[in-house]
Amino acid sequence: QVQLVESGGGLVQPGGSLTLSCAVSGNIFSMNDMGWFRQAPGKSRDVVATITSGGHTNYIGSVKGRFTISRDNAKNTVYLQMNSLKPEDTAVYYCNFVIEGRLPSLPWGQGTQVTVSS
């Protein structure tokens, strides 16, 4: 059974940076597209960024130029580097395998809380 373990969240001031990590168990990581999702209080869980097995990346408009998704297949880990953080980035962040470009395909992990506040 594949497990997703997110880490790296925390409290940061507006304009600050954080790097999230997602460790994936099992041996199928390198073959799968991956994504980061987030869920703010009272809102739906939506995709933020995706990276294909070949390394092609895609971002939603509100984070383009500020967030960078990357992967290390040797470590079975996907990262989300977040710069110039804004209060509206506050959410619980989750990773998942992605199908059809943006749909999650596995049970969710516990997520990691990111709070942007002064």
PDB file of C-alpha atoms in Angstrom:
ATOM      1  CA  GLN A   1       0.000   0.000   0.000  1.00  0.00           C
ATOM      2  CA  VAL A   2       1.411   3.350  -1.052  1.00  0.00           C
ATOM      3  CA  GLN A   3       1.623   5.973   1.679  1.00  0.00           C
ATOM      4  CA  LEU A   4       2.068   9.724   1.330  1.00  0.00           C
ATOM      5  CA  VAL A   5       3.787  11.660   4.123  1.00  0.00           C
ATOM      6  CA  GLU A   6       3.870  15.448   3.841  1.00  0.00           C
ATOM      7  CA  SER A   7       6.123  17.695   5.928  1.00  0.00           C
ATOM      8  CA  GLY A   8       7.667  21.143   6.039  1.00  0.00           C
ATOM      9  CA  GLY A   9       4.694  23.345   6.830  1.00  0.00           C
ATOM     10  CA  GLY A  10       4.654  26.050   9.458  1.00  0.00           C
ATOM     11  CA  LEU A  11       3.933  29.671  10.285  1.00  0.00           C
ATOM     12  CA  VAL A  12       5.603  32.245   8.066  1.00  0.00           C
ATOM     13  CA  GLN A  13       5.247  35.972   7.550  1.00  0.00           C
ATOM     14  CA  PRO A  14       3.948  37.387   4.271  1.00  0.00           C
ATOM     15  CA  GLY A  15       6.769  37.447   1.749  1.00  0.00           C
ATOM     16  CA  GLY A  16       8.487  34.509   3.386  1.00  0.00           C
ATOM     17  CA  SER A  17       9.389  31.088   2.018  1.00  0.00           C
ATOM     18  CA  LEU A  18       8.786  27.450   2.863  1.00  0.00           C
ATOM     19  CA  THR A  19       9.698  24.158   1.221  1.00  0.00           C
ATOM     20  CA  LEU A  20       7.286  21.264   1.529  1.00  0.00           C
ATOM     21  CA  SER A  21       8.302  17.642   1.099  1.00  0.00           C
ATOM     22  CA  CYS A  22       6.243  14.561   0.354  1.00  0.00           C
ATOM     23  CA  ALA A  23       7.790  11.145   0.867  1.00  0.00           C
ATOM     24  CA  VAL A  24       6.141   8.297  -1.024  1.00  0.00           C
ATOM     25  CA  SER A  25       6.473   4.671  -0.003  1.00  0.00           C
ATOM     26  CA  GLY A  26       6.707   1.833  -2.495  1.00  0.00           C
ATOM     27  CA  ASN A  27       8.535   1.525  -5.786  1.00  0.00           C
ATOM     28  CA  ILE A  28       6.160   3.110  -8.291  1.00  0.00           C
ATOM     29  CA  PHE A  29       6.959   6.770  -7.594  1.00  0.00           C
ATOM     30  CA  SER A  30       9.126   7.405 -10.640  1.00  0.00           C
ATOM     31  CA  MET A  31       6.463   6.113 -13.035  1.00  0.00           C
ATOM     32  CA  ASN A  32       3.720   8.425 -11.827  1.00  0.00           C
ATOM     33  CA  ASP A  33       2.766  12.050 -12.250  1.00  0.00           C
ATOM     34  CA  MET A  34       2.612  13.906  -8.926  1.00  0.00           C
ATOM     35  CA  GLY A  35       0.782  16.933  -7.634  1.00  0.00           C
ATOM     36  CA  TRP A  36       0.443  19.284  -4.706  1.00  0.00           C
ATOM     37  CA  PHE A  37      -3.032  20.242  -3.569  1.00  0.00           C
ATOM     38  CA  ARG A  38      -4.289  22.605  -0.878  1.00  0.00           C
ATOM     39  CA  GLN A  39      -7.430  23.113   1.146  1.00  0.00           C
ATOM     40  CA  ALA A  40      -8.221  26.345   2.945  1.00  0.00           C
ATOM     41  CA  PRO A  41     -10.872  26.441   5.694  1.00  0.00           C
ATOM     42  CA  GLY A  42     -14.345  26.180   4.208  1.00  0.00           C
ATOM     43  CA  LYS A  43     -13.043  25.590   0.701  1.00  0.00           C
ATOM     44  CA  SER A  44     -12.544  22.603  -1.555  1.00  0.00           C
ATOM     45  CA  ARG A  45      -9.232  20.791  -1.983  1.00  0.00           C
ATOM     46  CA  ASP A  46      -7.736  21.965  -5.283  1.00  0.00           C
ATOM     47  CA  VAL A  47      -4.626  21.259  -7.280  1.00  0.00           C
ATOM     48  CA  VAL A  48      -1.799  23.806  -7.003  1.00  0.00           C
ATOM     49  CA  ALA A  49       1.012  22.319  -9.083  1.00  0.00           C
ATOM     50  CA  THR A  50       1.777  19.117 -10.946  1.00  0.00           C
ATOM     51  CA  ILE A  51       4.884  17.412 -12.290  1.00  0.00           C
ATOM     52  CA  THR A  52       4.872  14.561 -14.774  1.00  0.00           C
ATOM     53  CA  SER A  53       7.063  11.480 -14.564  1.00  0.00           C
ATOM     54  CA  GLY A  54       9.206  13.173 -17.200  1.00  0.00           C
ATOM     55  CA  GLY A  55       9.561  16.394 -15.224  1.00  0.00           C
ATOM     56  CA  HIS A  56       7.108  18.661 -17.030  1.00  0.00           C
ATOM     57  CA  THR A  57       5.499  21.094 -14.591  1.00  0.00           C
ATOM     58  CA  ASN A  58       2.241  22.996 -14.461  1.00  0.00           C
ATOM     59  CA  TYR A  59       0.875  25.576 -11.998  1.00  0.00           C
ATOM     60  CA  ILE A  60      -2.323  27.394 -11.236  1.00  0.00           C
ATOM     61  CA  GLY A  61      -2.180  31.052 -12.119  1.00  0.00           C
ATOM     62  CA  SER A  62      -2.104  32.414  -8.584  1.00  0.00           C
ATOM     63  CA  VAL A  63       1.166  30.621  -7.716  1.00  0.00           C
ATOM     64  CA  LYS A  64       2.949  30.796 -11.056  1.00  0.00           C
ATOM     65  CA  GLY A  65       6.312  32.467 -10.607  1.00  0.00           C
ATOM     66  CA  ARG A  66       6.218  31.996  -6.819  1.00  0.00           C
ATOM     67  CA  PHE A  67       6.009  28.200  -6.349  1.00  0.00           C
ATOM     68  CA  THR A  68       8.253  25.517  -7.832  1.00  0.00           C
ATOM     69  CA  ILE A  69       7.425  21.821  -7.865  1.00  0.00           C
ATOM     70  CA  SER A  70      10.234  19.312  -8.252  1.00  0.00           C
ATOM     71  CA  ARG A  71      10.900  15.638  -7.689  1.00  0.00           C
ATOM     72  CA  ASP A  72      13.768  13.366  -6.697  1.00  0.00           C
ATOM     73  CA  ASN A  73      13.051   9.891  -7.996  1.00  0.00           C
ATOM     74  CA  ALA A  74      16.026   8.427  -6.113  1.00  0.00           C
ATOM     75  CA  LYS A  75      14.435   9.573  -2.846  1.00  0.00           C
ATOM     76  CA  ASN A  76      10.803   8.930  -3.813  1.00  0.00           C
ATOM     77  CA  THR A  77      10.085  12.531  -2.837  1.00  0.00           C
ATOM     78  CA  VAL A  78       8.273  15.465  -4.389  1.00  0.00           C
ATOM     79  CA  TYR A  79       8.883  19.037  -3.227  1.00  0.00           C
ATOM     80  CA  LEU A  80       7.075  22.350  -3.332  1.00  0.00           C
ATOM     81  CA  GLN A  81       9.262  25.425  -2.944  1.00  0.00           C
ATOM     82  CA  MET A  82       7.043  28.355  -2.003  1.00  0.00           C
ATOM     83  CA  ASN A  83       8.366  31.917  -2.200  1.00  0.00           C
ATOM     84  CA  SER A  84       6.729  35.328  -1.729  1.00  0.00           C
ATOM     85  CA  LEU A  85       4.020  33.725   0.353  1.00  0.00           C
ATOM     86  CA  LYS A  86       0.713  35.547   0.790  1.00  0.00           C
ATOM     87  CA  PRO A  87      -2.004  35.202   3.433  1.00  0.00           C
ATOM     88  CA  GLU A  88      -4.241  33.619   0.796  1.00  0.00           C
ATOM     89  CA  ASP A  89      -1.762  30.741   0.517  1.00  0.00           C
ATOM     90  CA  THR A  90      -2.787  29.660   4.017  1.00  0.00           C
ATOM     91  CA  ALA A  91      -4.120  26.103   3.780  1.00  0.00           C
ATOM     92  CA  VAL A  92      -3.384  22.468   4.500  1.00  0.00           C
ATOM     93  CA  TYR A  93      -1.161  21.181   1.703  1.00  0.00           C
ATOM     94  CA  TYR A  94      -1.325  17.614   0.406  1.00  0.00           C
ATOM     95  CA  CYS A  95       0.509  15.637  -2.232  1.00  0.00           C
ATOM     96  CA  ASN A  96      -0.878  12.826  -4.344  1.00  0.00           C
ATOM     97  CA  PHE A  97      -0.406  10.839  -7.484  1.00  0.00           C
ATOM     98  CA  VAL A  98      -2.119  12.602 -10.366  1.00  0.00           C
ATOM     99  CA  ILE A  99      -4.139  11.165 -13.237  1.00  0.00           C
ATOM    100  CA  GLU A 100      -5.615  12.989 -16.217  1.00  0.00           C
ATOM    101  CA  GLY A 101      -3.394  15.947 -15.486  1.00  0.00           C
ATOM    102  CA  ARG A 102      -4.934  17.090 -12.205  1.00  0.00           C
ATOM    103  CA  LEU A 103      -7.019  14.424 -10.464  1.00  0.00           C
ATOM    104  CA  PRO A 104      -5.783  12.747  -7.265  1.00  0.00           C
ATOM    105  CA  SER A 105      -5.657   8.964  -7.390  1.00  0.00           C
ATOM    106  CA  LEU A 106      -4.680   7.678  -3.940  1.00  0.00           C
ATOM    107  CA  PRO A 107      -6.019   7.996  -0.386  1.00  0.00           C
ATOM    108  CA  TRP A 108      -4.845  11.252   1.150  1.00  0.00           C
ATOM    109  CA  GLY A 109      -2.056  11.605   3.669  1.00  0.00           C
ATOM    110  CA  GLN A 110      -2.309  13.806   6.735  1.00  0.00           C
ATOM    111  CA  GLY A 111      -1.208  16.966   4.955  1.00  0.00           C
ATOM    112  CA  THR A 112       0.920  19.774   6.327  1.00  0.00           C
ATOM    113  CA  GLN A 113      -0.405  23.123   7.560  1.00  0.00           C
ATOM    114  CA  VAL A 114       0.926  26.330   6.037  1.00  0.00           C
ATOM    115  CA  THR A 115      -0.067  29.570   7.739  1.00  0.00           C
ATOM    116  CA  VAL A 116       0.958  32.917   6.298  1.00  0.00           C
ATOM    117  CA  SER A 117       0.376  35.684   8.805  1.00  0.00           C
ATOM    118  CA  SER A 118       2.100  38.650  10.370  1.00  0.00           C
TER     119      SER A 118
END
